[in-house]
Coordinates of C-alpha atoms in Angstrom, one line a residue:
Chain H
M1 CA -8.2 -1.6 -29.4
S2 CA -5.0 0.3 -29.7
E3 CA -1.6 -1.3 -30.0
N4 CA 0.2 -1.9 -26.8
G5 CA 3.2 0.3 -26.0
A6 CA 5.8 -2.5 -25.9
A7 CA 7.6 -3.9 -28.9
S8 CA 5.6 -6.3 -30.9
P9 CA 6.6 -9.3 -33.0
G10 CA 7.2 -8.0 -36.5
D11 CA 5.0 -10.3 -38.6
D12 CA 1.7 -10.3 -36.8
P13 CA -1.3 -8.4 -38.0
S14 CA -1.4 -6.3 -34.9
D15 CA -3.5 -3.5 -36.4
Q16 CA -6.4 -5.9 -36.8
F17 CA -6.6 -6.9 -33.2
I18 CA -9.7 -6.0 -31.4
G19 CA -10.4 -6.0 -27.7
G20 CA -13.0 -7.8 -25.7
D21 CA -16.0 -5.5 -25.7
N22 CA -18.3 -8.1 -27.2
D23 CA -19.8 -9.5 -24.0
E24 CA -23.1 -11.2 -24.3
G25 CA -26.1 -10.2 -22.2
P26 CA -28.7 -7.5 -22.4
R27 CA -27.7 -4.0 -23.3
V28 CA -29.2 -0.8 -21.9
E29 CA -29.1 2.1 -24.3
F30 CA -29.2 5.7 -23.1
Y31 CA -30.0 9.0 -24.6
G32 CA -26.8 10.9 -24.7
G33 CA -24.6 7.9 -25.4
R34 CA -22.8 5.2 -23.4
G35 CA -21.4 7.6 -20.9
M36 CA -24.9 8.4 -19.6
S37 CA -25.1 5.0 -18.0
A38 CA -22.8 6.3 -15.4
F39 CA -25.5 8.7 -14.3
P40 CA -26.8 6.8 -11.2
I41 CA -23.2 6.3 -9.9
A42 CA -22.2 9.9 -10.7
F43 CA -25.3 11.3 -9.1
F44 CA -24.5 9.2 -6.0
I45 CA -20.9 10.4 -5.8
V46 CA -22.1 14.0 -6.0
W47 CA -24.7 13.3 -3.4
A48 CA -22.1 11.7 -1.2
I49 CA -19.7 14.6 -1.5
V50 CA -22.4 17.1 -0.8
Q51 CA -23.8 15.2 2.2
T52 CA -20.5 14.0 3.8
A53 CA -17.9 16.6 2.8
L54 CA -19.9 19.9 2.4
W55 CA -22.5 19.3 5.0
R56 CA -20.6 16.8 7.3
I57 CA -23.4 14.3 7.6
G58 CA -21.9 10.8 7.9
D59 CA -25.3 9.0 7.7
T60 CA -25.3 5.8 5.6
G61 CA -29.1 6.0 5.4
G62 CA -28.8 9.3 3.6
L63 CA -26.4 7.7 1.1
I64 CA -29.0 4.9 0.5
V65 CA -31.5 7.6 -0.5
G66 CA -28.8 9.2 -2.7
I67 CA -28.3 6.0 -4.8
L68 CA -32.0 5.3 -4.9
V69 CA -32.7 8.8 -6.3
G70 CA -29.8 8.3 -8.8
L71 CA -31.3 5.0 -10.0
I72 CA -34.7 6.5 -10.4
L73 CA -33.5 9.6 -12.3
G74 CA -31.2 7.4 -14.5
M75 CA -34.2 5.5 -15.7
F76 CA -35.6 8.6 -17.5
F77 CA -32.5 8.6 -19.7
V78 CA -33.0 5.0 -20.9
R79 CA -33.8 4.6 -24.6
G80 CA -36.4 1.9 -25.2
N81 CA -37.7 -0.6 -22.7
W82 CA -37.3 0.4 -19.0
K83 CA -37.7 -3.2 -18.0
T84 CA -34.2 -4.0 -19.1
Y85 CA -32.9 -1.2 -16.9
A86 CA -34.8 -2.6 -13.9
N87 CA -33.7 -6.1 -14.5
T88 CA -30.1 -5.0 -14.8
I89 CA -30.3 -3.5 -11.3
F90 CA -31.4 -6.9 -10.0
E91 CA -28.7 -8.6 -12.0
G92 CA -26.1 -6.4 -10.3
M93 CA -27.6 -6.8 -6.8
T94 CA -27.7 -10.6 -7.0
Q95 CA -24.0 -11.0 -7.9
P96 CA -22.3 -13.4 -5.5
V97 CA -19.6 -10.8 -4.7
A98 CA -22.1 -8.6 -2.8
V99 CA -23.7 -11.4 -0.8
T100 CA -20.3 -12.9 0.1
A101 CA -19.1 -9.6 1.6
I102 CA -22.4 -9.0 3.5
V103 CA -22.3 -12.5 5.1
A104 CA -18.7 -11.9 6.2
W105 CA -19.5 -8.4 7.6
I106 CA -22.4 -9.8 9.7
W107 CA -20.2 -12.6 11.1
A108 CA -17.3 -10.2 11.7
G109 CA -19.6 -7.6 13.3
M110 CA -20.9 -10.1 15.9
F111 CA -17.3 -11.2 16.7
A112 CA -16.0 -7.6 17.0
Q113 CA -18.8 -6.6 19.4
L114 CA -18.2 -9.7 21.6
L115 CA -14.6 -8.7 21.9
Q116 CA -15.4 -5.1 22.7
D117 CA -18.0 -6.0 25.2
G118 CA -15.6 -8.5 26.7
G119 CA -13.2 -5.7 27.6
F120 CA -10.5 -6.5 25.1
V121 CA -9.6 -2.8 24.5
G122 CA -9.4 -2.3 28.3
G123 CA -7.0 -5.2 28.5
L124 CA -4.8 -3.6 25.8
V125 CA -4.9 -0.3 27.8
W126 CA -3.8 -2.1 30.9
L127 CA -0.9 -3.6 29.0
A128 CA 0.2 -0.2 27.7
D129 CA 0.1 1.2 31.2
A130 CA 1.9 -1.8 32.7
A131 CA 4.7 -1.4 30.2
G132 CA 5.1 2.3 31.2
V133 CA 4.4 4.0 27.9
G134 CA 4.8 7.8 28.1
A135 CA 3.6 10.8 26.1
T136 CA 6.3 10.5 23.4
L137 CA 5.8 6.9 22.8
F138 CA 2.0 6.8 23.3
P139 CA 1.0 7.6 19.7
A140 CA 3.4 5.0 18.3
I141 CA 2.2 2.4 20.7
T142 CA -1.4 3.3 20.0
F143 CA -0.8 2.8 16.3
V144 CA 0.6 -0.7 17.0
L145 CA -2.3 -1.7 19.3
A146 CA -4.9 -0.3 17.0
A147 CA -3.3 -2.2 14.2
V148 CA -3.3 -5.5 16.2
F149 CA -6.9 -4.9 17.3
T150 CA -8.2 -4.1 13.8
T151 CA -6.3 -7.1 12.4
G152 CA -8.1 -9.2 14.8
I153 CA -11.6 -7.9 14.4
G154 CA -11.4 -6.8 10.8
T155 CA -13.4 -3.6 11.1
G156 CA -11.5 -0.4 11.0
Y157 CA -14.6 1.6 11.7
G158 CA -15.2 -0.3 14.9
A159 CA -11.5 0.1 15.9
S160 CA -11.7 3.8 15.3
V161 CA -14.7 4.1 17.5
A162 CA -13.3 1.9 20.3
F163 CA -9.8 3.4 20.3
V164 CA -11.0 7.0 20.2
G165 CA -13.2 6.1 23.1
L166 CA -10.4 4.7 25.2
F167 CA -7.0 5.7 23.9
F168 CA -7.8 9.2 23.0
P169 CA -8.6 10.5 26.5
A170 CA -5.9 8.3 28.0
G171 CA -3.3 9.8 25.6
I172 CA -4.4 13.4 26.2
L173 CA -4.0 12.7 29.9
L174 CA -0.5 11.4 29.4
G175 CA 0.4 14.6 27.4
A176 CA 0.3 13.2 23.9
N177 CA -0.6 15.5 21.0
P178 CA -4.3 14.9 20.2
V179 CA -4.0 15.3 16.4
L180 CA -1.1 12.9 16.3
L181 CA -3.0 10.5 18.5
F182 CA -6.1 10.5 16.2
G183 CA -3.8 10.0 13.2
A184 CA -2.2 7.1 14.9
I185 CA -5.6 5.5 15.6
L186 CA -6.6 5.9 12.0
S187 CA -3.3 4.5 10.8
G188 CA -3.8 1.4 13.0
A189 CA -7.3 1.0 11.5
I190 CA -5.8 1.2 8.0
F191 CA -3.2 -1.4 8.8
G192 CA -5.8 -3.9 10.1
D193 CA -8.5 -3.0 7.5
N194 CA -5.9 -3.8 4.9
L195 CA -4.4 -7.0 6.5
A196 CA -7.1 -8.7 8.5
P197 CA -8.5 -11.8 6.9
V198 CA -11.9 -11.0 8.3
S199 CA -11.8 -7.4 7.1
D200 CA -14.6 -6.5 4.7
T201 CA -12.2 -4.8 2.3
T202 CA -9.8 -7.7 2.4
I203 CA -12.6 -10.0 1.5
V204 CA -13.9 -7.8 -1.3
S205 CA -10.4 -7.4 -2.8
A206 CA -9.9 -11.1 -2.8
V207 CA -13.3 -12.1 -4.2
T208 CA -13.3 -9.5 -6.9
Q209 CA -9.8 -10.6 -8.1
D210 CA -10.5 -14.3 -7.9
A211 CA -8.0 -14.9 -5.1
D212 CA -8.0 -16.9 -1.9
I213 CA -8.1 -14.8 1.3
G214 CA -5.2 -16.6 3.0
G215 CA -2.9 -16.1 0.0
V216 CA -4.0 -12.4 -0.3
V217 CA -3.2 -11.7 3.3
A218 CA 0.2 -13.4 3.1
S219 CA 1.2 -11.6 -0.2
R220 CA 0.2 -8.1 1.0
F221 CA 2.1 -8.4 4.2
K222 CA 5.3 -7.0 2.6
Y223 CA 3.7 -3.8 1.4
I224 CA 1.9 -3.1 4.7
I225 CA 4.9 -3.9 7.0
I226 CA 7.2 -1.6 5.1
A227 CA 4.7 1.3 5.4
A228 CA 4.1 0.4 9.0
V229 CA 7.8 0.4 10.1
V230 CA 8.2 3.9 8.6
A231 CA 4.9 5.1 10.1
F232 CA 5.9 3.8 13.5
T233 CA 9.2 5.6 13.3
G234 CA 7.3 8.7 12.2
Y235 CA 5.0 8.6 15.2
I236 CA 7.9 8.3 17.6
V237 CA 9.7 11.3 15.9
A238 CA 6.5 13.4 15.7
G239 CA 5.6 12.3 19.2
S240 CA 8.7 13.9 20.6
A241 CA 8.3 17.0 18.4
M242 CA 4.6 17.8 18.9
D243 CA 3.4 19.0 22.3
G244 CA 0.3 17.8 24.1
L245 CA -2.3 19.8 25.9
E246 CA -2.1 21.2 29.4
I247 CA -4.2 19.0 31.6
S248 CA -4.6 19.4 35.3
G249 CA -2.8 16.5 36.9
E250 CA -5.8 15.2 38.7
A251 CA -7.0 12.3 36.7
Q252 CA -4.3 9.9 35.7
A253 CA -6.5 7.4 37.5
V254 CA -9.0 7.6 34.7
F255 CA -6.6 5.9 32.5
L256 CA -6.7 2.7 34.5
E257 CA -10.2 2.9 35.7
S258 CA -11.8 1.0 32.9
S259 CA -8.8 -1.2 32.1
E260 CA -8.4 -4.7 33.3
A261 CA -5.8 -7.3 32.3
I262 CA -8.4 -10.0 32.0
G263 CA -9.7 -8.5 28.7
L264 CA -6.5 -9.7 27.1
V265 CA -7.9 -13.2 27.2
H266 CA -9.6 -12.2 24.0
V267 CA -6.3 -12.4 22.2
I268 CA -7.1 -16.2 22.0
P269 CA -10.3 -16.0 19.9
M270 CA -8.7 -13.3 17.9
L271 CA -5.7 -15.6 17.1
A272 CA -8.1 -18.5 16.5
V273 CA -9.9 -16.5 13.8
I274 CA -6.6 -15.3 12.2
G275 CA -5.1 -18.7 12.3
A276 CA -8.1 -20.4 10.8
A277 CA -8.6 -17.8 8.1
V278 CA -4.9 -17.8 7.1
A279 CA -4.9 -21.6 7.0
G280 CA -7.6 -21.4 4.4
R281 CA -10.8 -22.3 6.4
H282 CA -14.0 -20.9 5.2
I283 CA -14.4 -17.4 6.6
V284 CA -17.8 -18.2 8.1
E285 CA -16.3 -21.2 9.8
A286 CA -13.2 -19.2 11.1
I287 CA -15.2 -16.4 12.6
S288 CA -17.8 -18.8 14.0
W289 CA -15.1 -20.4 16.0
G290 CA -14.0 -17.0 17.2
I291 CA -17.5 -16.2 18.2
V292 CA -17.9 -19.4 20.1
I293 CA -14.6 -19.0 22.0
A294 CA -15.3 -15.3 22.7
I295 CA -18.8 -16.1 24.2
A296 CA -17.3 -18.9 26.3
F297 CA -14.5 -16.6 27.6
N298 CA -17.0 -13.8 28.4
L299 CA -19.1 -16.2 30.4
I300 CA -16.3 -18.2 32.1
F301 CA -14.4 -15.1 33.1
G302 CA -17.4 -13.0 34.0
L303 CA -16.6 -10.4 31.3
A304 CA -20.2 -10.4 30.1
S305 CA -23.4 -12.2 31.1
L306 CA -25.6 -14.2 28.8
G307 CA -28.0 -11.2 28.9
D308 CA -25.2 -8.9 27.7
I309 CA -24.7 -11.2 24.7
V310 CA -28.4 -11.6 23.8
M311 CA -31.4 -10.2 25.6
F312 CA -35.1 -10.4 24.7
N313 CA -36.8 -7.3 26.1
A314 CA -40.5 -8.2 26.1
P315 CA -43.6 -6.1 26.9
S316 CA -45.4 -6.9 30.1
D317 CA -48.6 -8.0 28.2
A318 CA -46.7 -10.7 26.2
P319 CA -48.5 -14.0 27.1
F320 CA -45.4 -16.1 27.9
A321 CA -43.1 -13.3 29.1
G322 CA -44.1 -13.3 32.8
P323 CA -43.8 -17.1 33.5
L324 CA -40.4 -17.2 31.8
E325 CA -38.8 -14.1 33.1
F326 CA -36.4 -16.2 35.2
L327 CA -34.5 -16.9 32.0
P328 CA -31.3 -15.0 31.9
V329 CA -32.0 -13.8 28.3
L330 CA -35.5 -12.5 29.0
T331 CA -36.6 -9.3 30.7
I332 CA -39.9 -7.4 30.9
V333 CA -39.6 -3.8 29.9
E334 CA -41.8 -0.7 29.2
S335 CA -43.4 -0.9 25.8
S336 CA -41.1 1.8 24.5
D337 CA -38.0 -0.3 25.2
V338 CA -39.2 -3.6 23.5
G339 CA -36.6 -5.3 21.3
V340 CA -33.7 -7.6 21.2
T341 CA -30.4 -6.3 22.5
G342 CA -26.9 -7.5 23.3
S343 CA -23.5 -7.9 21.7
L344 CA -24.8 -10.2 18.9
M345 CA -27.6 -7.8 18.0
S346 CA -25.6 -4.6 18.1
G347 CA -22.7 -6.3 16.2
V348 CA -25.0 -7.3 13.3
A349 CA -27.0 -4.0 13.4
G350 CA -24.0 -1.9 12.4
F351 CA -24.0 -3.6 9.0
F352 CA -27.7 -3.4 8.0
E353 CA -27.6 -0.1 6.3
L354 CA -24.1 -0.6 4.7
S355 CA -25.3 -3.9 3.3
I356 CA -28.3 -2.3 1.5
L357 CA -26.2 0.6 0.3
V358 CA -23.6 -1.8 -1.2
L359 CA -26.3 -3.9 -2.9
L360 CA -27.7 -0.7 -4.5
I361 CA -24.3 0.6 -5.6
I362 CA -23.5 -2.7 -7.2
G363 CA -26.9 -2.5 -9.0
A364 CA -25.9 1.0 -10.2
A365 CA -22.5 -0.2 -11.2
Q366 CA -24.1 -3.0 -13.3
I367 CA -26.1 -0.3 -15.1
M368 CA -22.8 1.4 -15.9
I369 CA -21.3 -1.9 -17.2
R370 CA -24.4 -2.9 -19.3
G371 CA -24.8 0.6 -20.6
G372 CA -21.3 0.9 -21.8
A373 CA -19.9 3.8 -19.6
F374 CA -17.6 1.3 -17.9
E375 CA -16.2 0.3 -21.4
V376 CA -15.7 3.9 -22.3
L377 CA -13.7 4.5 -19.1
L378 CA -11.8 1.2 -19.5
D379 CA -11.0 1.8 -23.2
W380 CA -9.9 5.3 -22.5
S381 CA -7.6 4.1 -19.7
L382 CA -6.2 1.2 -21.6
E383 CA -5.4 3.3 -24.7
N384 CA -4.2 6.5 -22.9
L385 CA -2.9 5.4 -19.5
A386 CA -2.3 1.7 -19.3
T387 CA 0.1 1.5 -22.2
N388 CA 2.6 -0.8 -20.5
V389 CA 2.6 -2.9 -17.4
R390 CA 4.2 -0.1 -15.2
N391 CA 1.7 2.5 -16.4
A392 CA -1.1 -0.1 -16.0
E393 CA -0.2 -0.6 -12.3
L394 CA 0.1 3.2 -11.8
T395 CA -3.3 3.6 -13.4
M396 CA -4.7 0.9 -11.1
V397 CA -3.2 2.7 -8.0
A398 CA -4.5 6.1 -9.1
T399 CA -8.0 5.1 -10.0
A400 CA -8.5 3.0 -6.9
A401 CA -7.2 5.9 -4.8
L402 CA -9.4 8.4 -6.5
I403 CA -12.6 6.4 -6.3
N404 CA -11.9 5.6 -2.7
S405 CA -11.2 9.2 -1.7
I406 CA -14.5 10.2 -3.2
I407 CA -16.8 7.6 -1.9
T408 CA -17.2 7.7 1.9
I409 CA -17.7 4.0 2.5
N410 CA -14.5 2.4 1.2
T411 CA -15.9 -1.1 0.9
A412 CA -18.6 0.3 -1.5
A413 CA -15.9 2.1 -3.5
E414 CA -13.9 -1.0 -3.7
V415 CA -16.8 -3.1 -4.9
A416 CA -17.4 -0.5 -7.7
I417 CA -13.8 -0.3 -8.8
G418 CA -13.1 -4.0 -8.4
P419 CA -14.1 -5.1 -11.9
Y420 CA -12.1 -2.3 -13.5
I421 CA -8.9 -3.3 -11.6
S422 CA -9.5 -6.9 -12.6
K423 CA -9.9 -6.1 -16.3
I424 CA -6.7 -3.9 -16.5
G425 CA -4.7 -6.4 -14.5
E426 CA -5.8 -9.4 -16.4
R427 CA -4.9 -7.7 -19.7
F428 CA -1.2 -7.7 -18.5
N429 CA -1.6 -11.1 -16.8
L430 CA -1.0 -9.8 -13.3
N431 CA -2.0 -12.4 -10.9
G432 CA -5.0 -12.1 -8.5
Y433 CA -2.8 -11.4 -5.4
R434 CA -1.1 -8.4 -7.0
R435 CA -4.4 -7.0 -8.3
A436 CA -6.1 -7.5 -4.9
N437 CA -3.2 -5.9 -3.1
I438 CA -3.1 -2.8 -5.3
L439 CA -6.9 -2.5 -5.0
D440 CA -7.0 -2.9 -1.2
G441 CA -4.0 -0.9 -0.4
Q442 CA -5.6 2.3 -1.8
T443 CA -9.0 1.3 -0.5
A444 CA -7.8 0.9 3.1
A445 CA -5.6 4.0 3.0
M446 CA -8.1 6.4 1.5
G447 CA -11.0 5.2 3.7
Y448 CA -9.4 6.9 6.7
I449 CA -7.8 10.1 5.6
F450 CA -10.2 12.7 4.5
P451 CA -12.9 14.5 6.6
W452 CA -15.7 12.7 4.8
S453 CA -14.0 9.3 4.9
G454 CA -16.0 6.7 6.9
G455 CA -13.2 5.9 9.3
V456 CA -12.6 9.6 10.2
L457 CA -16.4 10.2 10.6
A458 CA -16.7 7.1 12.9
G459 CA -13.8 8.3 15.0
Y460 CA -14.9 11.9 15.1
G461 CA -18.4 10.8 16.1
A462 CA -17.0 8.9 19.0
M463 CA -14.8 11.8 20.0
Q464 CA -17.7 14.2 20.3
T465 CA -19.2 12.1 23.1
L466 CA -16.0 12.4 25.2
P467 CA -16.6 15.8 26.8
E468 CA -19.8 14.3 28.3
Q469 CA -17.8 11.5 29.9
Y470 CA -14.8 13.3 31.2
E471 CA -15.1 16.6 33.2
W472 CA -11.6 17.7 32.3
L473 CA -12.0 17.2 28.6
D474 CA -13.7 20.0 26.7
Q475 CA -14.7 20.6 23.1
S476 CA -11.6 22.6 22.3
M477 CA -9.4 19.6 23.0
L478 CA -11.0 17.6 20.2
V479 CA -9.5 17.3 16.7
T480 CA -11.0 19.0 13.7
P481 CA -11.1 16.3 11.0
I482 CA -9.3 18.3 8.4
D483 CA -6.3 18.8 10.7
V484 CA -5.6 15.0 10.9
V485 CA -5.2 14.6 7.1
P486 CA -1.4 14.9 7.0
F487 CA -0.9 12.7 10.1
V488 CA -2.5 9.5 8.9
F489 CA 1.0 8.2 8.1
Q490 CA 0.1 4.6 7.3
G491 CA -2.4 5.8 4.7
W492 CA 0.0 8.1 2.8
L493 CA 2.9 5.7 3.1
L494 CA 0.9 2.8 1.9
V495 CA -0.1 4.7 -1.3
A496 CA 3.6 5.7 -1.7
V497 CA 4.8 2.1 -1.3
F498 CA 2.4 1.0 -4.1
V499 CA 3.5 3.8 -6.4
I500 CA 7.2 2.7 -5.8
A501 CA 6.2 -1.0 -6.3
A502 CA 4.5 -0.2 -9.6
L503 CA 7.6 1.8 -10.8
T504 CA 10.2 -0.8 -9.7
G505 CA 8.3 -4.1 -10.0
F506 CA 8.6 -4.8 -6.3
G507 CA 6.2 -7.5 -5.4
R508 CA 4.9 -7.8 -8.9
E509 CA 3.6 -11.3 -9.8
Y510 CA 2.3 -12.6 -13.1
I511 CA -0.2 -15.3 -13.5
T512 CA 2.6 -17.4 -15.0
D513 CA 4.6 -17.0 -11.8
R514 CA 1.9 -18.1 -9.4
E515 CA -1.8 -18.7 -9.7
T516 CA -4.2 -17.8 -7.0
E517 CA -5.7 -20.7 -5.1
E518 CA -9.4 -21.6 -5.4
V519 CA -11.6 -18.8 -4.3
A520 CA -14.4 -21.2 -3.4
R521 CA -13.3 -21.1 0.2
V522 CA -15.1 -17.9 0.6
Chain L
M1 CA 3.4 -23.6 -1.2
S2 CA 3.8 -23.5 2.6
L3 CA 2.3 -20.7 4.6
F4 CA 5.8 -19.4 5.3
D5 CA 6.7 -19.4 1.6
K6 CA 3.5 -17.4 0.9
Y7 CA 4.7 -14.6 3.1
L8 CA 8.1 -14.6 1.4
A9 CA 6.8 -14.7 -2.2
G10 CA 7.2 -11.5 -4.2
W11 CA 10.0 -9.9 -2.1
R12 CA 11.9 -8.9 -5.2
L13 CA 11.9 -6.5 -8.2
R14 CA 10.1 -8.4 -10.9
T15 CA 11.0 -7.6 -14.5
S16 CA 8.3 -6.0 -16.7
R17 CA 9.4 -8.3 -19.6
P18 CA 9.3 -11.9 -18.3
S19 CA 10.8 -14.7 -20.6
F20 CA 9.3 -18.1 -21.5
E21 CA 11.0 -21.2 -22.6
V22 CA 10.1 -22.7 -26.0
G23 CA 8.0 -25.8 -25.4
S24 CA 6.6 -24.7 -22.1
E25 CA 2.9 -24.5 -21.5
I26 CA 1.5 -21.4 -19.8
D27 CA -2.0 -20.3 -18.8
I28 CA -2.6 -16.7 -19.7
F29 CA -5.4 -14.2 -20.5
I30 CA -5.8 -13.3 -24.2
A31 CA -6.2 -9.5 -24.7
E32 CA -7.0 -9.2 -28.3
S33 CA -7.7 -11.2 -31.4
N34 CA -7.7 -10.7 -35.2
G35 CA -10.0 -13.6 -35.8
T36 CA -7.5 -16.4 -36.2
S37 CA -4.8 -15.6 -33.7
G38 CA -4.8 -13.8 -30.4
R39 CA -2.4 -11.6 -28.6
A40 CA -1.5 -11.8 -24.9
Y41 CA 0.6 -9.6 -22.7
V42 CA 2.5 -10.9 -19.7
G43 CA 3.7 -7.6 -18.4
D44 CA 5.3 -6.0 -21.4
T45 CA 6.1 -9.3 -23.0
E46 CA 3.9 -10.0 -26.0
L47 CA 2.9 -13.4 -27.3
V48 CA 1.0 -14.0 -30.5
V49 CA -1.2 -17.1 -29.9
E50 CA -2.2 -19.0 -33.1
G51 CA -5.6 -20.4 -33.0
A52 CA -7.0 -18.0 -30.3
G53 CA -10.0 -16.5 -32.0
P54 CA -12.4 -13.7 -30.7
E55 CA -14.1 -16.2 -28.4
T56 CA -11.0 -16.4 -26.3
I57 CA -10.7 -12.7 -25.6
E58 CA -10.5 -12.1 -21.9
K59 CA -10.5 -15.8 -21.3
Q60 CA -7.6 -17.7 -19.7
V61 CA -6.2 -20.1 -22.2
R62 CA -3.4 -22.7 -22.2
V63 CA -0.6 -21.8 -24.6
R64 CA 2.3 -23.9 -25.8
V65 CA 5.2 -21.5 -26.5
T66 CA 6.7 -22.2 -29.9
E67 CA 9.1 -19.2 -30.4
F68 CA 10.6 -16.7 -28.0
D69 CA 13.0 -13.9 -28.4
E70 CA 14.3 -12.5 -25.2
T71 CA 15.8 -9.3 -26.7
T72 CA 12.5 -8.1 -27.9
A73 CA 10.5 -9.9 -25.2
S74 CA 8.1 -11.3 -27.8
G75 CA 7.2 -14.7 -29.0
R76 CA 4.6 -17.0 -30.5
G77 CA 2.6 -19.9 -29.2
E78 CA -0.2 -22.3 -30.0
F79 CA -3.6 -22.3 -28.5
V80 CA -4.3 -25.5 -26.6
E81 CA -7.6 -25.0 -24.7
V82 CA -9.6 -22.5 -22.7
V83 CA -8.9 -23.1 -19.0
G84 CA -10.6 -20.2 -17.2
E85 CA -12.7 -17.1 -17.2
S86 CA -12.1 -13.5 -16.2
S87 CA -12.8 -12.7 -12.5
Y88 CA -15.7 -10.6 -13.8
A89 CA -17.2 -12.9 -16.5
E90 CA -20.5 -11.5 -17.3

């Protein structure tokens, strides 16, 4: 390992120091050298770019096929026994980091859906209207509300979909610029994805850097709020400078049609989850409380019925379906409609494919680690880029941003790059909070900027259904994803804040300053 | 540390060359080893840790600081014990 750039004590045998590439464990050797062990991941990245960027297909299932094909083809480059290669995939997939994230997504997914089905977004719209928000302020206010919403529910993709569905048409009606509006929604999703204790990326960043979630959230607040204050100002300035579309004045009523104040009651379960998570309760416990309270509120205030929450749709020939049909959670349907539906089901269902994809990517990442490509990359970065702590942090920012701007699903990218950030950061004894914050800042930002980013695809997908729902809204009023890139202010500003933080030492904490608390809470 | 303090932590420009007091004990990751002593970086501060062999590389160890020169941000310490693993111990 090369000598570090800083001054060294004069009398130590520095040229004889060697680095830590002597990990035990099975090795997988490849024809073509250690770099070839990156083949499955590299193949997947190319597949993801072709599928999502060139052909605009944001289908997680397709990405699963991509990583599977990559893993199969990679096997043919293995020198010696293929069994080790197969076992290494299993070794990667069974790491606690993957399972922890998946458990949290499933819980968070159910919670988010209960809030959405309970009219929470409608309540927020009602509040914006009651406060008399006009065209100039609308994008800035949308940014704040999307940020609050995402911080509560933890899923930026869900927030993008929900806010494009409700705030986008409302904003266009009010005369706000559609591109700016979409940018504001994505910016809010970035804010929440980055800060929320129940966010998948927050959880992955904390777990991969051995840090507690409450401490991570508290320590990253400073970076996020600085970016957010500038972004908020930016949306006000741009809101007054950029014109909206000409809409016939018929339909302001549409704005309020679906909006009721009662949905705001869901601020309480949201706060309960945030409070419990920040106070250090187990994330499963925290979100479970949110789920229980949200279900209770939905039922008590008539926001959703028991059948909306969970419904068994049984075929007419099922032996016990007929006699029990009086149950509020059972209904007899045509054989083509058989299944279980409701908020809990649809909340969980959104994460099935992503869970499998992430497990496979971690399997492929383990091949890269055991095969040595990870070491090649790490050694090269340490020797050529991370020559001192400032450059090390800049390297962490740049690599995390690069990987996340390439891989569509930002959580998957974060899982792949997590070990690398951990290794570089630990070398300079940066504490877990700082490492997790550098990692997740770029992860959240880059997941919502480019046309192939998961957040943009989710929002754009929701947008395309709008012309069917509103007569006055046609295809030409929709935003082309490439146009929104410069207007995702929170994303660009967050990256800028971390570049400045690396250069100046703002927010930097060493392990000797403060150790992270036990991660076992997760 | 209280919840409020956690939000206030880190609102400052932290030096790239932190100092340590002679006699203090710190828990840090060892980056490299020459077989008998190890080297650790805390930011750009370098510490040579006597007694930290190759088995301590990328492990968190307790170090008693025995010498420290603030002008060169470098010093020496004694290995006490291994106290932790890397986040990604394989």
